[in-house]
């Protein structure tokens, strides 16, 4: 479960006030809004990558408002799916498990399990150089899921993909969530993505998060505009912070 209550956060001149919403355990929630509305700031704050001014964040009943990223049991996929380019795909998947002191057999078994789930077994011994956008996002998803997190946070993971690859990734995300039942918060401004994936839909408008009736989400055709410049954490820096 993700519970955000009266959250206030500021990054430079950008500020969000009194943000409140809840995602029940095991559900797939999508948060939509115009570019610059604060979607990514909310997600990064939940992950522990932004400092909270006031308000609270509870994950599965545990207060984590000021906890370190590694203490939150969150798997995080940034928008550009940054990978460690000096490591093989296998080592990218194993990285978080090695930090958590899993033994070699546990790591090997988990990597093989993820590779099978995500359809990337033939990529394990390659480095990320030359991978397609879809392959990169599959590996980023695997790395986020490696330690079996309670929460999965996705920051516009499909925005840079072509239509065919996006369709494949939507199917994969749906299957993964169904099989793992991991509580998921997915950020997007793509209405069709939201309709296909989310069983709970939110929209942020003028700094207020509203829950949407499921059948009306497809009518929100104005979500792709821009309202300003929302600060976004450098993806490589955020990946390192999450791993520590």
PDB file of C-alpha atoms in Angstrom:
ATOM      1  CA  UNK A   1       0.000   0.000   0.000  1.00  0.00           C
ATOM      2  CA  UNK A   2       1.107   3.545  -0.756  1.00  0.00           C
ATOM      3  CA  UNK A   3      -0.388   6.252   1.431  1.00  0.00           C
ATOM      4  CA  UNK A   4       0.538   9.906   0.886  1.00  0.00           C
ATOM      5  CA  UNK A   5      -1.004  12.436   3.261  1.00  0.00           C
ATOM      6  CA  UNK A   6      -0.775  16.237   3.004  1.00  0.00           C
ATOM      7  CA  UNK A   7       2.658  15.989   1.389  1.00  0.00           C
ATOM      8  CA  UNK A   8       4.587  19.214   0.768  1.00  0.00           C
ATOM      9  CA  UNK A   9       7.825  19.222  -1.233  1.00  0.00           C
ATOM     10  CA  UNK A  10       9.853  21.939  -2.930  1.00  0.00           C
ATOM     11  CA  UNK A  11      12.578  21.727  -5.581  1.00  0.00           C
ATOM     12  CA  UNK A  12      13.974  25.137  -6.489  1.00  0.00           C
ATOM     13  CA  UNK A  13      11.013  27.344  -7.325  1.00  0.00           C
ATOM     14  CA  UNK A  14       8.746  24.356  -7.932  1.00  0.00           C
ATOM     15  CA  UNK A  15       6.488  23.447  -5.000  1.00  0.00           C
ATOM     16  CA  UNK A  16       3.700  20.994  -4.317  1.00  0.00           C
ATOM     17  CA  UNK A  17       1.384  21.422  -1.324  1.00  0.00           C
ATOM     18  CA  UNK A  18      -1.030  19.145   0.523  1.00  0.00           C
ATOM     19  CA  UNK A  19      -0.743  16.155  -1.845  1.00  0.00           C
ATOM     20  CA  UNK A  20      -2.839  13.209  -0.655  1.00  0.00           C
ATOM     21  CA  UNK A  21      -3.763   9.878  -2.267  1.00  0.00           C
ATOM     22  CA  UNK A  22      -3.674   6.141  -1.570  1.00  0.00           C
ATOM     23  CA  UNK A  23      -2.911   3.014  -3.602  1.00  0.00           C
ATOM     24  CA  UNK A  24      -4.187  -0.184  -1.946  1.00  0.00           C
ATOM     25  CA  UNK A  25      -1.886  -3.189  -1.737  1.00  0.00           C
ATOM     26  CA  UNK A  26      -1.617  -5.233  -4.906  1.00  0.00           C
ATOM     27  CA  UNK A  27      -3.122  -2.629  -7.235  1.00  0.00           C
ATOM     28  CA  UNK A  28      -1.712  -0.961 -10.350  1.00  0.00           C
ATOM     29  CA  UNK A  29      -2.193   2.808 -10.091  1.00  0.00           C
ATOM     30  CA  UNK A  30      -1.483   5.318 -12.828  1.00  0.00           C
ATOM     31  CA  UNK A  31      -0.867   9.001 -12.127  1.00  0.00           C
ATOM     32  CA  UNK A  32      -1.490  11.256 -15.125  1.00  0.00           C
ATOM     33  CA  UNK A  33      -0.972  14.959 -15.631  1.00  0.00           C
ATOM     34  CA  UNK A  34       0.504  17.532 -17.940  1.00  0.00           C
ATOM     35  CA  UNK A  35       4.255  17.859 -18.320  1.00  0.00           C
ATOM     36  CA  UNK A  36       5.531  19.960 -15.430  1.00  0.00           C
ATOM     37  CA  UNK A  37       2.550  19.246 -13.183  1.00  0.00           C
ATOM     38  CA  UNK A  38       4.619  17.450 -10.539  1.00  0.00           C
ATOM     39  CA  UNK A  39       4.133  13.764 -11.353  1.00  0.00           C
ATOM     40  CA  UNK A  40       7.833  12.907 -11.276  1.00  0.00           C
ATOM     41  CA  UNK A  41       8.429  15.003  -8.162  1.00  0.00           C
ATOM     42  CA  UNK A  42       5.736  13.015  -6.333  1.00  0.00           C
ATOM     43  CA  UNK A  43       7.204   9.701  -7.475  1.00  0.00           C
ATOM     44  CA  UNK A  44      10.776  10.637  -6.551  1.00  0.00           C
ATOM     45  CA  UNK A  45       9.603  11.863  -3.147  1.00  0.00           C
ATOM     46  CA  UNK A  46       7.906   8.523  -2.479  1.00  0.00           C
ATOM     47  CA  UNK A  47      11.171   6.814  -3.453  1.00  0.00           C
ATOM     48  CA  UNK A  48      13.145   8.983  -1.021  1.00  0.00           C
ATOM     49  CA  UNK A  49      14.933  10.997  -3.707  1.00  0.00           C
ATOM     50  CA  UNK A  50      13.369  14.325  -2.750  1.00  0.00           C
ATOM     51  CA  UNK A  51      13.204  15.908   0.708  1.00  0.00           C
ATOM     52  CA  UNK A  52       9.796  16.266   2.359  1.00  0.00           C
ATOM     53  CA  UNK A  53       8.895  19.635   3.886  1.00  0.00           C
ATOM     54  CA  UNK A  54       5.798  18.346   5.669  1.00  0.00           C
ATOM     55  CA  UNK A  55       3.217  15.603   5.471  1.00  0.00           C
ATOM     56  CA  UNK A  56       3.687  11.835   5.624  1.00  0.00           C
ATOM     57  CA  UNK A  57       4.382   8.826   3.419  1.00  0.00           C
ATOM     58  CA  UNK A  58       3.427   5.315   4.551  1.00  0.00           C
ATOM     59  CA  UNK A  59       4.392   2.202   2.576  1.00  0.00           C
ATOM     60  CA  UNK A  60       2.601  -1.001   3.597  1.00  0.00           C
ATOM     61  CA  UNK A  61       1.729   0.619   6.910  1.00  0.00           C
ATOM     62  CA  UNK A  62       5.274   1.735   7.713  1.00  0.00           C
ATOM     63  CA  UNK A  63       6.104   5.427   8.118  1.00  0.00           C
ATOM     64  CA  UNK A  64       8.945   6.185   5.677  1.00  0.00           C
ATOM     65  CA  UNK A  65       8.644   9.958   5.214  1.00  0.00           C
ATOM     66  CA  UNK A  66      12.302  10.589   6.014  1.00  0.00           C
ATOM     67  CA  UNK A  67      13.686   7.082   5.482  1.00  0.00           C
ATOM     68  CA  UNK A  68      16.610   6.442   3.131  1.00  0.00           C
ATOM     69  CA  UNK A  69      15.734   5.095  -0.343  1.00  0.00           C
ATOM     70  CA  UNK A  70      17.178   1.644   0.398  1.00  0.00           C
ATOM     71  CA  UNK A  71      14.971   1.332   3.497  1.00  0.00           C
ATOM     72  CA  UNK A  72      11.700   1.698   1.574  1.00  0.00           C
ATOM     73  CA  UNK A  73      11.507  -1.656  -0.278  1.00  0.00           C
ATOM     74  CA  UNK A  74      10.822   0.118  -3.569  1.00  0.00           C
ATOM     75  CA  UNK A  75      11.826  -0.929  -7.053  1.00  0.00           C
ATOM     76  CA  UNK A  76      12.297   2.168  -9.221  1.00  0.00           C
ATOM     77  CA  UNK A  77      12.449   2.490 -13.020  1.00  0.00           C
ATOM     78  CA  UNK A  78      13.450   5.999 -14.181  1.00  0.00           C
ATOM     79  CA  UNK A  79      12.190   7.405 -17.456  1.00  0.00           C
ATOM     80  CA  UNK A  80      15.296   6.638 -19.498  1.00  0.00           C
ATOM     81  CA  UNK A  81      15.929   3.236 -17.914  1.00  0.00           C
ATOM     82  CA  UNK A  82      19.548   3.994 -17.077  1.00  0.00           C
ATOM     83  CA  UNK A  83      21.785   0.917 -16.759  1.00  0.00           C
ATOM     84  CA  UNK A  84      25.377   0.451 -15.624  1.00  0.00           C
ATOM     85  CA  UNK A  85      27.102   0.352 -19.001  1.00  0.00           C
ATOM     86  CA  UNK A  86      30.317  -1.285 -17.783  1.00  0.00           C
ATOM     87  CA  UNK A  87      28.357  -4.295 -16.490  1.00  0.00           C
ATOM     88  CA  UNK A  88      26.722  -7.143 -18.362  1.00  0.00           C
ATOM     89  CA  UNK A  89      22.951  -7.486 -18.237  1.00  0.00           C
ATOM     90  CA  UNK A  90      23.425 -10.352 -15.783  1.00  0.00           C
ATOM     91  CA  UNK A  91      25.502  -8.125 -13.481  1.00  0.00           C
ATOM     92  CA  UNK A  92      22.955  -5.310 -13.742  1.00  0.00           C
ATOM     93  CA  UNK A  93      20.240  -7.682 -12.541  1.00  0.00           C
ATOM     94  CA  UNK A  94      22.453  -9.039  -9.765  1.00  0.00           C
ATOM     95  CA  UNK A  95      23.712  -5.671  -8.513  1.00  0.00           C
ATOM     96  CA  UNK A  96      21.039  -4.952  -5.886  1.00  0.00           C
ATOM     97  CA  UNK A  97      21.177  -8.540  -4.643  1.00  0.00           C
ATOM     98  CA  UNK A  98      24.934  -8.392  -4.126  1.00  0.00           C
ATOM     99  CA  UNK A  99      24.493  -5.211  -2.079  1.00  0.00           C
ATOM    100  CA  UNK A 100      21.963  -7.071   0.060  1.00  0.00           C
ATOM    101  CA  UNK A 101      24.444  -9.929   0.606  1.00  0.00           C
ATOM    102  CA  UNK A 102      22.437 -12.643  -1.130  1.00  0.00           C
ATOM    103  CA  UNK A 103      24.538 -15.759  -1.669  1.00  0.00           C
ATOM    104  CA  UNK A 104      25.692 -16.749  -5.166  1.00  0.00           C
ATOM    105  CA  UNK A 105      23.097 -19.476  -5.691  1.00  0.00           C
ATOM    106  CA  UNK A 106      20.275 -17.183  -4.619  1.00  0.00           C
ATOM    107  CA  UNK A 107      21.524 -14.490  -6.985  1.00  0.00           C
ATOM    108  CA  UNK A 108      21.968 -16.877  -9.908  1.00  0.00           C
ATOM    109  CA  UNK A 109      18.508 -18.372  -9.382  1.00  0.00           C
ATOM    110  CA  UNK A 110      16.864 -14.949  -9.142  1.00  0.00           C
ATOM    111  CA  UNK A 111      18.627 -13.645 -12.252  1.00  0.00           C
ATOM    112  CA  UNK A 112      17.492 -16.683 -14.246  1.00  0.00           C
ATOM    113  CA  UNK A 113      13.950 -16.274 -12.921  1.00  0.00           C
ATOM    114  CA  UNK A 114      13.868 -12.605 -13.967  1.00  0.00           C
ATOM    115  CA  UNK A 115      15.387 -13.360 -17.363  1.00  0.00           C
ATOM    116  CA  UNK A 116      12.662 -15.921 -18.033  1.00  0.00           C
ATOM    117  CA  UNK A 117       9.876 -13.638 -16.775  1.00  0.00           C
ATOM    118  CA  UNK A 118      11.038 -10.689 -18.898  1.00  0.00           C
ATOM    119  CA  UNK A 119      12.169 -12.561 -21.994  1.00  0.00           C
ATOM    120  CA  UNK A 120      15.802 -11.440 -21.811  1.00  0.00           C
ATOM    121  CA  UNK A 121      17.655 -14.735 -21.279  1.00  0.00           C
ATOM    122  CA  UNK A 122      19.559 -14.289 -24.542  1.00  0.00           C
ATOM    123  CA  UNK A 123      20.822 -10.872 -23.400  1.00  0.00           C
ATOM    124  CA  UNK A 124      22.366 -11.851 -20.066  1.00  0.00           C
ATOM    125  CA  UNK A 125      25.975 -11.872 -21.217  1.00  0.00           C
ATOM    126  CA  UNK A 126      25.749  -8.695 -23.285  1.00  0.00           C
ATOM    127  CA  UNK A 127      26.531  -5.175 -22.096  1.00  0.00           C
ATOM    128  CA  UNK A 128      23.837  -2.499 -22.487  1.00  0.00           C
ATOM    129  CA  UNK A 129      25.612  -0.920 -25.471  1.00  0.00           C
ATOM    130  CA  UNK A 130      23.516  -1.390 -28.599  1.00  0.00           C
ATOM    131  CA  UNK A 131      20.373  -2.631 -26.876  1.00  0.00           C
ATOM    132  CA  UNK A 132      17.033  -1.402 -28.184  1.00  0.00           C
ATOM    133  CA  UNK A 133      14.789   0.851 -26.104  1.00  0.00           C
ATOM    134  CA  UNK A 134      12.467  -2.024 -25.309  1.00  0.00           C
ATOM    135  CA  UNK A 135      15.334  -4.296 -24.255  1.00  0.00           C
ATOM    136  CA  UNK A 136      16.759  -1.552 -22.046  1.00  0.00           C
ATOM    137  CA  UNK A 137      13.407  -1.060 -20.322  1.00  0.00           C
ATOM    138  CA  UNK A 138      12.963  -4.807 -19.780  1.00  0.00           C
ATOM    139  CA  UNK A 139      16.348  -4.944 -18.063  1.00  0.00           C
ATOM    140  CA  UNK A 140      15.603  -1.821 -16.013  1.00  0.00           C
ATOM    141  CA  UNK A 141      12.352  -3.446 -14.910  1.00  0.00           C
ATOM    142  CA  UNK A 142      14.221  -6.619 -13.985  1.00  0.00           C
ATOM    143  CA  UNK A 143      16.743  -4.686 -11.932  1.00  0.00           C
ATOM    144  CA  UNK A 144      13.911  -2.910 -10.113  1.00  0.00           C
ATOM    145  CA  UNK A 145      12.182  -6.223  -9.349  1.00  0.00           C
ATOM    146  CA  UNK A 146      15.335  -8.138  -8.438  1.00  0.00           C
ATOM    147  CA  UNK A 147      15.093  -7.839  -4.649  1.00  0.00           C
ATOM    148  CA  UNK A 148      11.344  -8.589  -4.672  1.00  0.00           C
ATOM    149  CA  UNK A 149      10.237  -5.103  -3.596  1.00  0.00           C
ATOM    150  CA  UNK A 150       6.875  -4.423  -1.997  1.00  0.00           C
ATOM    151  CA  UNK A 151       6.361  -1.346  -4.201  1.00  0.00           C
ATOM    152  CA  UNK A 152       7.204  -0.690  -7.868  1.00  0.00           C
ATOM    153  CA  UNK A 153       7.527   2.924  -9.091  1.00  0.00           C
ATOM    154  CA  UNK A 154       7.685   3.612 -12.833  1.00  0.00           C
ATOM    155  CA  UNK A 155       8.481   7.074 -14.198  1.00  0.00           C
ATOM    156  CA  UNK A 156       7.103   7.275 -17.767  1.00  0.00           C
ATOM    157  CA  UNK A 157       8.892   4.027 -18.654  1.00  0.00           C
ATOM    158  CA  UNK A 158       7.320   3.769 -22.126  1.00  0.00           C
ATOM    159  CA  UNK A 159       7.552   7.382 -23.279  1.00  0.00           C
ATOM    160  CA  UNK A 160      10.613   6.913 -25.511  1.00  0.00           C
ATOM    161  CA  UNK A 161       9.392   3.713 -27.204  1.00  0.00           C
ATOM    162  CA  UNK A 162       7.807   3.318 -30.609  1.00  0.00           C
ATOM    163  CA  UNK A 163       4.180   2.235 -30.798  1.00  0.00           C
ATOM    164  CA  UNK A 164       4.860  -1.461 -31.371  1.00  0.00           C
ATOM    165  CA  UNK A 165       7.414  -1.717 -28.573  1.00  0.00           C
ATOM    166  CA  UNK A 166       5.140   0.262 -26.250  1.00  0.00           C
ATOM    167  CA  UNK A 167       2.364  -2.232 -26.915  1.00  0.00           C
ATOM    168  CA  UNK A 168       4.687  -5.129 -26.064  1.00  0.00           C
ATOM    169  CA  UNK A 169       5.846  -3.427 -22.863  1.00  0.00           C
ATOM    170  CA  UNK A 170       2.266  -2.715 -21.785  1.00  0.00           C
ATOM    171  CA  UNK A 171       1.520  -6.420 -22.085  1.00  0.00           C
ATOM    172  CA  UNK A 172       4.678  -7.277 -20.163  1.00  0.00           C
ATOM    173  CA  UNK A 173       3.951  -4.804 -17.353  1.00  0.00           C
ATOM    174  CA  UNK A 174       0.419  -6.135 -17.035  1.00  0.00           C
ATOM    175  CA  UNK A 175       1.659  -9.734 -16.874  1.00  0.00           C
ATOM    176  CA  UNK A 176       4.405  -8.932 -14.364  1.00  0.00           C
ATOM    177  CA  UNK A 177       2.009  -7.117 -12.042  1.00  0.00           C
ATOM    178  CA  UNK A 178      -0.535  -9.921 -12.278  1.00  0.00           C
ATOM    179  CA  UNK A 179       2.081 -12.560 -11.464  1.00  0.00           C
ATOM    180  CA  UNK A 180       3.935 -10.702  -8.716  1.00  0.00           C
ATOM    181  CA  UNK A 181       1.043  -8.644  -7.263  1.00  0.00           C
ATOM    182  CA  UNK A 182       3.541  -5.890  -6.511  1.00  0.00           C
ATOM    183  CA  UNK A 183       1.821  -2.595  -5.660  1.00  0.00           C
ATOM    184  CA  UNK A 184       2.601  -0.312  -8.594  1.00  0.00           C
ATOM    185  CA  UNK A 185       2.572   3.443  -9.213  1.00  0.00           C
ATOM    186  CA  UNK A 186       3.093   4.328 -12.887  1.00  0.00           C
ATOM    187  CA  UNK A 187       3.608   7.922 -14.032  1.00  0.00           C
ATOM    188  CA  UNK A 188       2.489   8.873 -17.546  1.00  0.00           C
ATOM    189  CA  UNK A 189       0.750  11.488 -19.650  1.00  0.00           C
ATOM    190  CA  UNK A 190      -0.387   8.835 -22.134  1.00  0.00           C
ATOM    191  CA  UNK A 191      -4.115   8.159 -21.775  1.00  0.00           C
ATOM    192  CA  UNK A 192      -4.110   4.851 -23.670  1.00  0.00           C
ATOM    193  CA  UNK A 193      -1.315   3.582 -21.388  1.00  0.00           C
ATOM    194  CA  UNK A 194      -3.399   4.502 -18.376  1.00  0.00           C
ATOM    195  CA  UNK A 195      -6.530   2.844 -19.722  1.00  0.00           C
ATOM    196  CA  UNK A 196      -4.677  -0.352 -20.536  1.00  0.00           C
ATOM    197  CA  UNK A 197      -2.663  -0.732 -17.339  1.00  0.00           C
ATOM    198  CA  UNK A 198      -4.264   1.062 -14.424  1.00  0.00           C
ATOM    199  CA  UNK A 199      -6.980  -0.407 -12.256  1.00  0.00           C
ATOM    200  CA  UNK A 200      -6.721   2.829 -10.246  1.00  0.00           C
ATOM    201  CA  UNK A 201      -6.273   6.150 -12.037  1.00  0.00           C
ATOM    202  CA  UNK A 202      -5.242   9.522 -10.660  1.00  0.00           C
ATOM    203  CA  UNK A 203      -4.867  12.906 -12.306  1.00  0.00           C
ATOM    204  CA  UNK A 204      -2.900  15.864 -10.964  1.00  0.00           C
ATOM    205  CA  UNK A 205      -4.402  19.231 -11.873  1.00  0.00           C
ATOM    206  CA  UNK A 206      -3.118  22.524 -10.479  1.00  0.00           C
ATOM    207  CA  UNK A 207      -1.314  20.723  -7.672  1.00  0.00           C
ATOM    208  CA  UNK A 208      -4.258  18.548  -6.613  1.00  0.00           C
ATOM    209  CA  UNK A 209      -4.315  14.758  -7.069  1.00  0.00           C
ATOM    210  CA  UNK A 210      -7.781  13.505  -7.954  1.00  0.00           C
ATOM    211  CA  UNK A 211      -8.932   9.914  -8.304  1.00  0.00           C
ATOM    212  CA  UNK A 212     -10.681   9.266 -11.621  1.00  0.00           C
ATOM    213  CA  UNK A 213     -13.589   6.969 -12.405  1.00  0.00           C
ATOM    214  CA  UNK A 214     -11.991   4.276 -14.557  1.00  0.00           C
ATOM    215  CA  UNK A 215     -14.267   4.711 -17.553  1.00  0.00           C
ATOM    216  CA  UNK A 216     -13.673   8.458 -17.883  1.00  0.00           C
ATOM    217  CA  UNK A 217      -9.873   8.352 -18.062  1.00  0.00           C
ATOM    218  CA  UNK A 218      -9.924   7.840 -21.822  1.00  0.00           C
ATOM    219  CA  UNK A 219     -11.776  11.125 -22.255  1.00  0.00           C
ATOM    220  CA  UNK A 220      -8.908  13.167 -20.828  1.00  0.00           C
ATOM    221  CA  UNK A 221      -7.343  14.138 -24.131  1.00  0.00           C
ATOM    222  CA  UNK A 222      -5.730  17.324 -22.814  1.00  0.00           C
ATOM    223  CA  UNK A 223      -3.163  15.628 -20.586  1.00  0.00           C
ATOM    224  CA  UNK A 224      -0.293  15.917 -23.024  1.00  0.00           C
ATOM    225  CA  UNK A 225       0.191  19.676 -22.755  1.00  0.00           C
ATOM    226  CA  UNK A 226       2.776  21.502 -20.687  1.00  0.00           C
ATOM    227  CA  UNK A 227       2.336  23.662 -17.624  1.00  0.00           C
ATOM    228  CA  UNK A 228       5.920  24.523 -16.782  1.00  0.00           C
ATOM    229  CA  UNK A 229       9.280  23.003 -16.008  1.00  0.00           C
ATOM    230  CA  UNK A 230       9.237  20.323 -13.354  1.00  0.00           C
ATOM    231  CA  UNK A 231      12.686  19.494 -11.966  1.00  0.00           C
ATOM    232  CA  UNK A 232      13.757  15.911 -12.734  1.00  0.00           C
ATOM    233  CA  UNK A 233      16.531  14.104 -10.908  1.00  0.00           C
ATOM    234  CA  UNK A 234      19.388  12.899 -13.096  1.00  0.00           C
ATOM    235  CA  UNK A 235      18.565   9.256 -13.820  1.00  0.00           C
ATOM    236  CA  UNK A 236      22.059   7.871 -13.210  1.00  0.00           C
ATOM    237  CA  UNK A 237      22.325   9.740  -9.910  1.00  0.00           C
ATOM    238  CA  UNK A 238      18.910   8.497  -8.811  1.00  0.00           C
ATOM    239  CA  UNK A 239      19.835   4.883  -9.648  1.00  0.00           C
ATOM    240  CA  UNK A 240      22.953   5.123  -7.510  1.00  0.00           C
ATOM    241  CA  UNK A 241      21.012   6.706  -4.625  1.00  0.00           C
ATOM    242  CA  UNK A 242      18.419   3.945  -4.777  1.00  0.00           C
ATOM    243  CA  UNK A 243      21.088   1.233  -4.684  1.00  0.00           C
ATOM    244  CA  UNK A 244      22.872   2.685  -1.647  1.00  0.00           C
TER     245      UNK A 244
END
